[in-house]
Amino acid sequence: LAKTTQPISMDSYEGQEVNITCSHNNIATNDYITWYQQFPSQGPRFIIQGYKTKVTNEVASLFIPADRKSSTLSLPRVSLSDTAVYYCLVVTPSNTNAGKSTFGDGTTLTVKP
Amino acid sequence: NAGVTQTPKFQVLKTGQSMTLQCAQDMNHEYMSWYRQDPGMGLRLIHYSVGAGITDQGEVPNGYNVSRSTTEDFPLRLLSAAPSQTSVYFCASSRSGTAIYGYTFGSGTRLTVV
């Protein structure tokens, strides 16, 4: 499955919009893109999934361009509580590839007052 | 509350000791897996299971054993603990091995081997 590349860290201020980009150049036709959020001392939490174009839920938006070689997680108007590590994970809708998706090191987002 | 339950939350072992980390889920998920997370690092897959009676190795399986006798439980056994196994261990489950609907993670077990 496609290897992902994300920035190691990002800083932002409360109230700003934050965009975290993930590169997945070798994504396959059937693959999906998922994003997770991890707070200190907690397990990761699934926040959004997409295949193409734009997906929005109560937590975030996910933008995927036509070539699908990258994706951008957008967090609107962040607060201090959005400080966390964010992981991009490419997954495939096939049980034969179970266990093949790997988490990278993620992006540490620090929101400042 | 539905979810993934891990026990214990904390554990200190001496080098050479063995122990079992417990993981249980009540969502009837087919897929379960174990990850380890070292300080400041991402998650690395240890072992996974796509259903009762079926297990397979992940990226870092050495020193660990698993079994899956029921859909609900997926224990991780450390055979002979080493300081290099000091880490936080997370259990995760999903509806199927595809994970396109997302993994649900437990709250973790923090293991220290001295």
PDB file of C-alpha atoms in Angstrom:
ATOM      1  CA  LEU A   1       0.000   0.000   0.000  1.00  0.00           C
ATOM      2  CA  ALA A   2       1.025   3.599  -0.594  1.00  0.00           C
ATOM      3  CA  LYS A   3       3.618   5.040   1.750  1.00  0.00           C
ATOM      4  CA  THR A   4       2.600   8.396   3.205  1.00  0.00           C
ATOM      5  CA  THR A   5       4.649  11.511   3.926  1.00  0.00           C
ATOM      6  CA  GLN A   6       3.532  14.304   6.262  1.00  0.00           C
ATOM      7  CA  PRO A   7       5.235  17.314   7.840  1.00  0.00           C
ATOM      8  CA  ILE A   8       6.687  16.414  11.215  1.00  0.00           C
ATOM      9  CA  SER A   9       5.215  19.401  13.015  1.00  0.00           C
ATOM     10  CA  MET A  10       3.054  22.491  12.577  1.00  0.00           C
ATOM     11  CA  ASP A  11       2.229  25.438  14.802  1.00  0.00           C
ATOM     12  CA  SER A  12      -0.947  27.490  14.749  1.00  0.00           C
ATOM     13  CA  TYR A  13      -2.914  29.946  16.855  1.00  0.00           C
ATOM     14  CA  GLU A  14      -6.378  29.652  18.257  1.00  0.00           C
ATOM     15  CA  GLY A  15      -9.095  30.587  15.792  1.00  0.00           C
ATOM     16  CA  GLN A  16      -7.013  29.908  12.693  1.00  0.00           C
ATOM     17  CA  GLU A  17      -7.728  27.319  10.022  1.00  0.00           C
ATOM     18  CA  VAL A  18      -5.090  24.581   9.838  1.00  0.00           C
ATOM     19  CA  ASN A  19      -4.322  22.512   6.772  1.00  0.00           C
ATOM     20  CA  ILE A  20      -2.196  19.380   7.065  1.00  0.00           C
ATOM     21  CA  THR A  21      -1.119  17.789   3.808  1.00  0.00           C
ATOM     22  CA  CYS A  22      -0.257  14.138   3.288  1.00  0.00           C
ATOM     23  CA  SER A  23       1.566  12.860   0.233  1.00  0.00           C
ATOM     24  CA  HIS A  24       0.731   9.367  -1.088  1.00  0.00           C
ATOM     25  CA  ASN A  25       2.194   9.246  -4.575  1.00  0.00           C
ATOM     26  CA  ASN A  26       1.695   5.521  -5.108  1.00  0.00           C
ATOM     27  CA  ILE A  27      -1.960   5.350  -4.108  1.00  0.00           C
ATOM     28  CA  ALA A  28      -3.871   2.635  -5.975  1.00  0.00           C
ATOM     29  CA  THR A  29      -7.163   3.091  -7.768  1.00  0.00           C
ATOM     30  CA  ASN A  30      -9.232   1.405  -5.055  1.00  0.00           C
ATOM     31  CA  ASP A  31      -7.454   2.888  -2.030  1.00  0.00           C
ATOM     32  CA  TYR A  32      -9.103   5.224   0.469  1.00  0.00           C
ATOM     33  CA  ILE A  33      -7.486   7.918   2.593  1.00  0.00           C
ATOM     34  CA  THR A  34      -8.162   8.015   6.320  1.00  0.00           C
ATOM     35  CA  TRP A  35      -7.033  10.417   9.041  1.00  0.00           C
ATOM     36  CA  TYR A  36      -6.596   9.896  12.764  1.00  0.00           C
ATOM     37  CA  GLN A  37      -6.100  12.211  15.731  1.00  0.00           C
ATOM     38  CA  GLN A  38      -4.088  11.203  18.801  1.00  0.00           C
ATOM     39  CA  PHE A  39      -3.990  13.118  22.076  1.00  0.00           C
ATOM     40  CA  PRO A  40      -1.191  12.461  24.586  1.00  0.00           C
ATOM     41  CA  SER A  41      -1.639   9.238  26.551  1.00  0.00           C
ATOM     42  CA  GLN A  42      -4.586   8.150  24.409  1.00  0.00           C
ATOM     43  CA  GLY A  43      -5.105   5.838  21.475  1.00  0.00           C
ATOM     44  CA  PRO A  44      -5.625   7.336  18.012  1.00  0.00           C
ATOM     45  CA  ARG A  45      -9.154   8.295  17.046  1.00  0.00           C
ATOM     46  CA  PHE A  46     -10.514   7.915  13.497  1.00  0.00           C
ATOM     47  CA  ILE A  47     -11.776  11.306  12.306  1.00  0.00           C
ATOM     48  CA  ILE A  48     -12.430  11.212   8.564  1.00  0.00           C
ATOM     49  CA  GLN A  49     -12.215   9.096   5.418  1.00  0.00           C
ATOM     50  CA  GLY A  50     -12.393   9.974   1.747  1.00  0.00           C
ATOM     51  CA  TYR A  51     -11.870   8.668  -1.755  1.00  0.00           C
ATOM     52  CA  LYS A  52     -11.970  11.776  -3.932  1.00  0.00           C
ATOM     53  CA  THR A  53     -12.964  15.468  -3.968  1.00  0.00           C
ATOM     54  CA  LYS A  54     -14.168  16.783  -0.619  1.00  0.00           C
ATOM     55  CA  VAL A  55     -15.590  15.214   2.516  1.00  0.00           C
ATOM     56  CA  THR A  56     -16.771  17.168   5.553  1.00  0.00           C
ATOM     57  CA  ASN A  57     -17.952  16.095   8.971  1.00  0.00           C
ATOM     58  CA  GLU A  58     -18.373  17.760  12.348  1.00  0.00           C
ATOM     59  CA  VAL A  59     -14.655  17.531  13.089  1.00  0.00           C
ATOM     60  CA  ALA A  60     -12.814  18.289   9.849  1.00  0.00           C
ATOM     61  CA  SER A  61     -12.805  18.489   6.074  1.00  0.00           C
ATOM     62  CA  LEU A  62     -10.752  16.338   3.757  1.00  0.00           C
ATOM     63  CA  PHE A  63      -9.713  17.595   0.341  1.00  0.00           C
ATOM     64  CA  ILE A  64      -8.468  15.158  -2.288  1.00  0.00           C
ATOM     65  CA  PRO A  65      -7.350  16.428  -5.718  1.00  0.00           C
ATOM     66  CA  ALA A  66      -8.203  14.627  -8.928  1.00  0.00           C
ATOM     67  CA  ASP A  67      -4.866  12.785  -9.152  1.00  0.00           C
ATOM     68  CA  ARG A  68      -5.284  11.585  -5.508  1.00  0.00           C
ATOM     69  CA  LYS A  69      -1.520  11.725  -4.918  1.00  0.00           C
ATOM     70  CA  SER A  70      -2.052  13.903  -1.869  1.00  0.00           C
ATOM     71  CA  SER A  71      -4.767  14.857   0.569  1.00  0.00           C
ATOM     72  CA  THR A  72      -5.299  17.780   2.921  1.00  0.00           C
ATOM     73  CA  LEU A  73      -6.944  17.617   6.316  1.00  0.00           C
ATOM     74  CA  SER A  74      -8.510  20.961   7.184  1.00  0.00           C
ATOM     75  CA  LEU A  75      -9.379  21.904  10.755  1.00  0.00           C
ATOM     76  CA  PRO A  76     -11.504  25.053  10.947  1.00  0.00           C
ATOM     77  CA  ARG A  77     -10.926  27.581  13.714  1.00  0.00           C
ATOM     78  CA  VAL A  78      -8.657  25.442  15.892  1.00  0.00           C
ATOM     79  CA  SER A  79      -8.628  25.668  19.661  1.00  0.00           C
ATOM     80  CA  LEU A  80      -6.026  24.625  22.233  1.00  0.00           C
ATOM     81  CA  SER A  81      -7.795  21.263  22.502  1.00  0.00           C
ATOM     82  CA  ASP A  82      -6.905  20.463  18.882  1.00  0.00           C
ATOM     83  CA  THR A  83      -3.253  20.109  19.881  1.00  0.00           C
ATOM     84  CA  ALA A  84      -2.531  16.502  18.931  1.00  0.00           C
ATOM     85  CA  VAL A  85      -0.717  14.247  16.500  1.00  0.00           C
ATOM     86  CA  TYR A  86      -2.512  13.706  13.192  1.00  0.00           C
ATOM     87  CA  TYR A  87      -1.905  10.597  11.090  1.00  0.00           C
ATOM     88  CA  CYS A  88      -2.744   9.952   7.466  1.00  0.00           C
ATOM     89  CA  LEU A  89      -3.311   6.310   6.548  1.00  0.00           C
ATOM     90  CA  VAL A  90      -4.015   4.818   3.129  1.00  0.00           C
ATOM     91  CA  VAL A  91      -6.266   1.753   3.243  1.00  0.00           C
ATOM     92  CA  THR A  92      -7.693  -0.620   0.676  1.00  0.00           C
ATOM     93  CA  PRO A  93     -11.198  -2.165   0.540  1.00  0.00           C
ATOM     94  CA  SER A  94      -9.779  -5.651   0.378  1.00  0.00           C
ATOM     95  CA  ASN A  95      -9.314  -8.109   3.215  1.00  0.00           C
ATOM     96  CA  THR A  96      -6.356  -9.594   1.393  1.00  0.00           C
ATOM     97  CA  ASN A  97      -4.398  -6.474   2.295  1.00  0.00           C
ATOM     98  CA  ALA A  98      -5.360  -6.586   5.956  1.00  0.00           C
ATOM     99  CA  GLY A  99      -2.449  -5.502   8.105  1.00  0.00           C
ATOM    100  CA  LYS A 100      -0.608  -3.862   5.204  1.00  0.00           C
ATOM    101  CA  SER A 101      -1.481  -0.230   5.999  1.00  0.00           C
ATOM    102  CA  THR A 102       1.236   1.417   8.049  1.00  0.00           C
ATOM    103  CA  PHE A 103       1.074   4.516  10.196  1.00  0.00           C
ATOM    104  CA  GLY A 104       3.855   7.004   9.646  1.00  0.00           C
ATOM    105  CA  ASP A 105       5.168   9.304  12.361  1.00  0.00           C
ATOM    106  CA  GLY A 106       2.281  11.750  11.929  1.00  0.00           C
ATOM    107  CA  THR A 107       2.151  15.539  12.188  1.00  0.00           C
ATOM    108  CA  THR A 108       2.339  17.112  15.624  1.00  0.00           C
ATOM    109  CA  LEU A 109       0.032  20.127  15.637  1.00  0.00           C
ATOM    110  CA  THR A 110       0.574  22.637  18.410  1.00  0.00           C
ATOM    111  CA  VAL A 111      -2.095  25.298  18.857  1.00  0.00           C
ATOM    112  CA  LYS A 112      -0.970  28.372  20.770  1.00  0.00           C
ATOM    113  CA  PRO A 113      -3.154  30.903  22.572  1.00  0.00           C
TER     114      PRO A 113
ATOM    115  CA  ASN B   1     -19.903   1.737  26.496  1.00  0.00           C
ATOM    116  CA  ALA B   2     -18.996  -0.066  23.289  1.00  0.00           C
ATOM    117  CA  GLY B   3     -15.344  -0.048  22.406  1.00  0.00           C
ATOM    118  CA  VAL B   4     -11.970  -1.650  22.903  1.00  0.00           C
ATOM    119  CA  THR B   5     -10.876  -2.420  26.448  1.00  0.00           C
ATOM    120  CA  GLN B   6      -7.229  -3.003  27.330  1.00  0.00           C
ATOM    121  CA  THR B   7      -5.863  -4.271  30.610  1.00  0.00           C
ATOM    122  CA  PRO B   8      -3.723  -3.522  32.487  1.00  0.00           C
ATOM    123  CA  LYS B   9      -3.159   0.202  31.920  1.00  0.00           C
ATOM    124  CA  PHE B  10       0.322   0.118  33.425  1.00  0.00           C
ATOM    125  CA  GLN B  11       2.791  -2.696  34.001  1.00  0.00           C
ATOM    126  CA  VAL B  12       6.395  -3.002  35.117  1.00  0.00           C
ATOM    127  CA  LEU B  13       8.223  -6.222  34.292  1.00  0.00           C
ATOM    128  CA  LYS B  14      11.672  -7.523  35.020  1.00  0.00           C
ATOM    129  CA  THR B  15      13.815  -8.692  32.134  1.00  0.00           C
ATOM    130  CA  GLY B  16      12.970 -12.274  31.279  1.00  0.00           C
ATOM    131  CA  GLN B  17       9.488 -12.275  32.752  1.00  0.00           C
ATOM    132  CA  SER B  18       6.475 -13.131  30.636  1.00  0.00           C
ATOM    133  CA  MET B  19       3.026 -11.594  30.661  1.00  0.00           C
ATOM    134  CA  THR B  20      -0.170 -11.237  28.672  1.00  0.00           C
ATOM    135  CA  LEU B  21      -1.749  -7.965  27.641  1.00  0.00           C
ATOM    136  CA  GLN B  22      -5.492  -8.296  27.350  1.00  0.00           C
ATOM    137  CA  CYS B  23      -7.695  -6.774  24.653  1.00  0.00           C
ATOM    138  CA  ALA B  24     -11.449  -7.154  24.301  1.00  0.00           C
ATOM    139  CA  GLN B  25     -13.981  -5.522  21.985  1.00  0.00           C
ATOM    140  CA  ASP B  26     -17.754  -5.657  22.086  1.00  0.00           C
ATOM    141  CA  MET B  27     -18.528  -4.353  18.588  1.00  0.00           C
ATOM    142  CA  ASN B  28     -18.442  -7.739  16.838  1.00  0.00           C
ATOM    143  CA  HIS B  29     -15.497  -6.535  14.755  1.00  0.00           C
ATOM    144  CA  GLU B  30     -13.795  -9.124  12.576  1.00  0.00           C
ATOM    145  CA  TYR B  31     -10.388  -7.468  12.545  1.00  0.00           C
ATOM    146  CA  MET B  32      -8.164  -6.898  15.569  1.00  0.00           C
ATOM    147  CA  SER B  33      -4.551  -5.822  15.824  1.00  0.00           C
ATOM    148  CA  TRP B  34      -1.772  -4.854  18.198  1.00  0.00           C
ATOM    149  CA  TYR B  35       0.531  -1.857  17.788  1.00  0.00           C
ATOM    150  CA  ARG B  36       3.430  -0.542  19.797  1.00  0.00           C
ATOM    151  CA  GLN B  37       4.302   3.121  20.030  1.00  0.00           C
ATOM    152  CA  ASP B  38       7.710   4.212  21.243  1.00  0.00           C
ATOM    153  CA  PRO B  39       8.202   7.763  22.579  1.00  0.00           C
ATOM    154  CA  GLY B  40       7.798  10.390  19.857  1.00  0.00           C
ATOM    155  CA  MET B  41       7.207   7.751  17.213  1.00  0.00           C
ATOM    156  CA  GLY B  42       4.325   6.471  15.142  1.00  0.00           C
ATOM    157  CA  LEU B  43       2.562   3.154  15.569  1.00  0.00           C
ATOM    158  CA  ARG B  44       4.125  -0.092  14.429  1.00  0.00           C
ATOM    159  CA  LEU B  45       2.026  -3.169  13.791  1.00  0.00           C
ATOM    160  CA  ILE B  46       2.959  -6.245  15.815  1.00  0.00           C
ATOM    161  CA  HIS B  47       0.313  -8.858  14.956  1.00  0.00           C
ATOM    162  CA  TYR B  48      -3.164  -8.835  13.525  1.00  0.00           C
ATOM    163  CA  SER B  49      -6.182 -11.094  13.074  1.00  0.00           C
ATOM    164  CA  VAL B  50      -8.913 -11.075  10.435  1.00  0.00           C
ATOM    165  CA  GLY B  51     -11.162 -13.392  12.430  1.00  0.00           C
ATOM    166  CA  ALA B  52     -11.309 -16.048  15.131  1.00  0.00           C
ATOM    167  CA  GLY B  53      -8.609 -18.643  14.589  1.00  0.00           C
ATOM    168  CA  ILE B  54      -6.671 -16.520  12.069  1.00  0.00           C
ATOM    169  CA  THR B  55      -3.605 -14.469  12.972  1.00  0.00           C
ATOM    170  CA  ASP B  56      -0.659 -13.051  11.060  1.00  0.00           C
ATOM    171  CA  GLN B  57       2.515 -11.089  11.679  1.00  0.00           C
ATOM    172  CA  GLY B  58       2.935  -7.371  11.238  1.00  0.00           C
ATOM    173  CA  GLU B  59       6.080  -5.235  10.989  1.00  0.00           C
ATOM    174  CA  VAL B  60       7.620  -6.073  14.383  1.00  0.00           C
ATOM    175  CA  PRO B  61       6.410  -9.522  15.570  1.00  0.00           C
ATOM    176  CA  ASN B  62       9.583 -10.830  17.233  1.00  0.00           C
ATOM    177  CA  GLY B  63       9.185 -11.515  20.944  1.00  0.00           C
ATOM    178  CA  TYR B  64       5.387 -11.534  20.838  1.00  0.00           C
ATOM    179  CA  ASN B  65       2.716 -14.193  20.390  1.00  0.00           C
ATOM    180  CA  VAL B  66      -1.012 -13.872  19.773  1.00  0.00           C
ATOM    181  CA  SER B  67      -4.045 -16.095  19.468  1.00  0.00           C
ATOM    182  CA  ARG B  68      -7.678 -15.420  18.630  1.00  0.00           C
ATOM    183  CA  SER B  69     -10.022 -18.049  20.011  1.00  0.00           C
ATOM    184  CA  THR B  70     -13.077 -15.766  20.081  1.00  0.00           C
ATOM    185  CA  THR B  71     -14.239 -12.762  18.073  1.00  0.00           C
ATOM    186  CA  GLU B  72     -14.105 -10.569  21.174  1.00  0.00           C
ATOM    187  CA  ASP B  73     -10.635 -11.243  22.567  1.00  0.00           C
ATOM    188  CA  PHE B  74      -7.133 -10.833  21.183  1.00  0.00           C
ATOM    189  CA  PRO B  75      -4.438 -11.212  23.884  1.00  0.00           C
ATOM    190  CA  LEU B  76      -0.797 -10.331  23.267  1.00  0.00           C
ATOM    191  CA  ARG B  77       1.828 -12.430  25.015  1.00  0.00           C
ATOM    192  CA  LEU B  78       5.357 -11.294  25.753  1.00  0.00           C
ATOM    193  CA  LEU B  79       7.416 -14.448  25.960  1.00  0.00           C
ATOM    194  CA  SER B  80      10.557 -13.157  27.702  1.00  0.00           C
ATOM    195  CA  ALA B  81      10.447  -9.420  28.297  1.00  0.00           C
ATOM    196  CA  ALA B  82      13.395  -7.280  27.223  1.00  0.00           C
ATOM    197  CA  PRO B  83      14.085  -3.569  27.866  1.00  0.00           C
ATOM    198  CA  SER B  84      13.615  -2.961  24.123  1.00  0.00           C
ATOM    199  CA  GLN B  85       9.949  -3.882  24.603  1.00  0.00           C
ATOM    200  CA  THR B  86       9.381  -0.889  26.843  1.00  0.00           C
ATOM    201  CA  SER B  87       6.633   0.927  24.989  1.00  0.00           C
ATOM    202  CA  VAL B  88       2.952   1.813  24.910  1.00  0.00           C
ATOM    203  CA  TYR B  89       0.841  -0.944  23.401  1.00  0.00           C
ATOM    204  CA  PHE B  90      -2.423  -0.264  21.632  1.00  0.00           C
ATOM    205  CA  CYS B  91      -5.058  -2.726  20.552  1.00  0.00           C
ATOM    206  CA  ALA B  92      -7.311  -1.781  17.644  1.00  0.00           C
ATOM    207  CA  SER B  93     -10.317  -3.299  15.932  1.00  0.00           C
ATOM    208  CA  SER B  94     -12.336  -2.632  12.806  1.00  0.00           C
ATOM    209  CA  ARG B  95     -15.421  -3.945  11.075  1.00  0.00           C
ATOM    210  CA  SER B  96     -13.243  -5.729   8.544  1.00  0.00           C
ATOM    211  CA  GLY B  97      -9.629  -5.977   7.511  1.00  0.00           C
ATOM    212  CA  THR B  98     -10.114  -3.168   5.046  1.00  0.00           C
ATOM    213  CA  ALA B  99     -10.279  -0.468   7.742  1.00  0.00           C
ATOM    214  CA  ILE B 100     -11.972   1.958   5.349  1.00  0.00           C
ATOM    215  CA  TYR B 101     -14.460   2.631   8.141  1.00  0.00           C
ATOM    216  CA  GLY B 102     -11.628   3.280  10.577  1.00  0.00           C
ATOM    217  CA  TYR B 103      -9.944   1.495  13.421  1.00  0.00           C
ATOM    218  CA  THR B 104     -11.210   1.816  16.999  1.00  0.00           C
ATOM    219  CA  PHE B 105      -8.303   1.932  19.416  1.00  0.00           C
ATOM    220  CA  GLY B 106      -8.100   1.059  23.077  1.00  0.00           C
ATOM    221  CA  SER B 107      -6.595   3.431  25.623  1.00  0.00           C
ATOM    222  CA  GLY B 108      -3.285   1.592  25.713  1.00  0.00           C
ATOM    223  CA  THR B 109      -1.040  -0.332  28.097  1.00  0.00           C
ATOM    224  CA  ARG B 110       2.137   1.407  29.195  1.00  0.00           C
ATOM    225  CA  LEU B 111       4.794  -1.269  29.716  1.00  0.00           C
ATOM    226  CA  THR B 112       8.186  -0.738  31.312  1.00  0.00           C
ATOM    227  CA  VAL B 113      10.770  -3.526  31.308  1.00  0.00           C
ATOM    228  CA  VAL B 114      13.615  -3.070  33.779  1.00  0.00           C
TER     229      VAL B 114
END
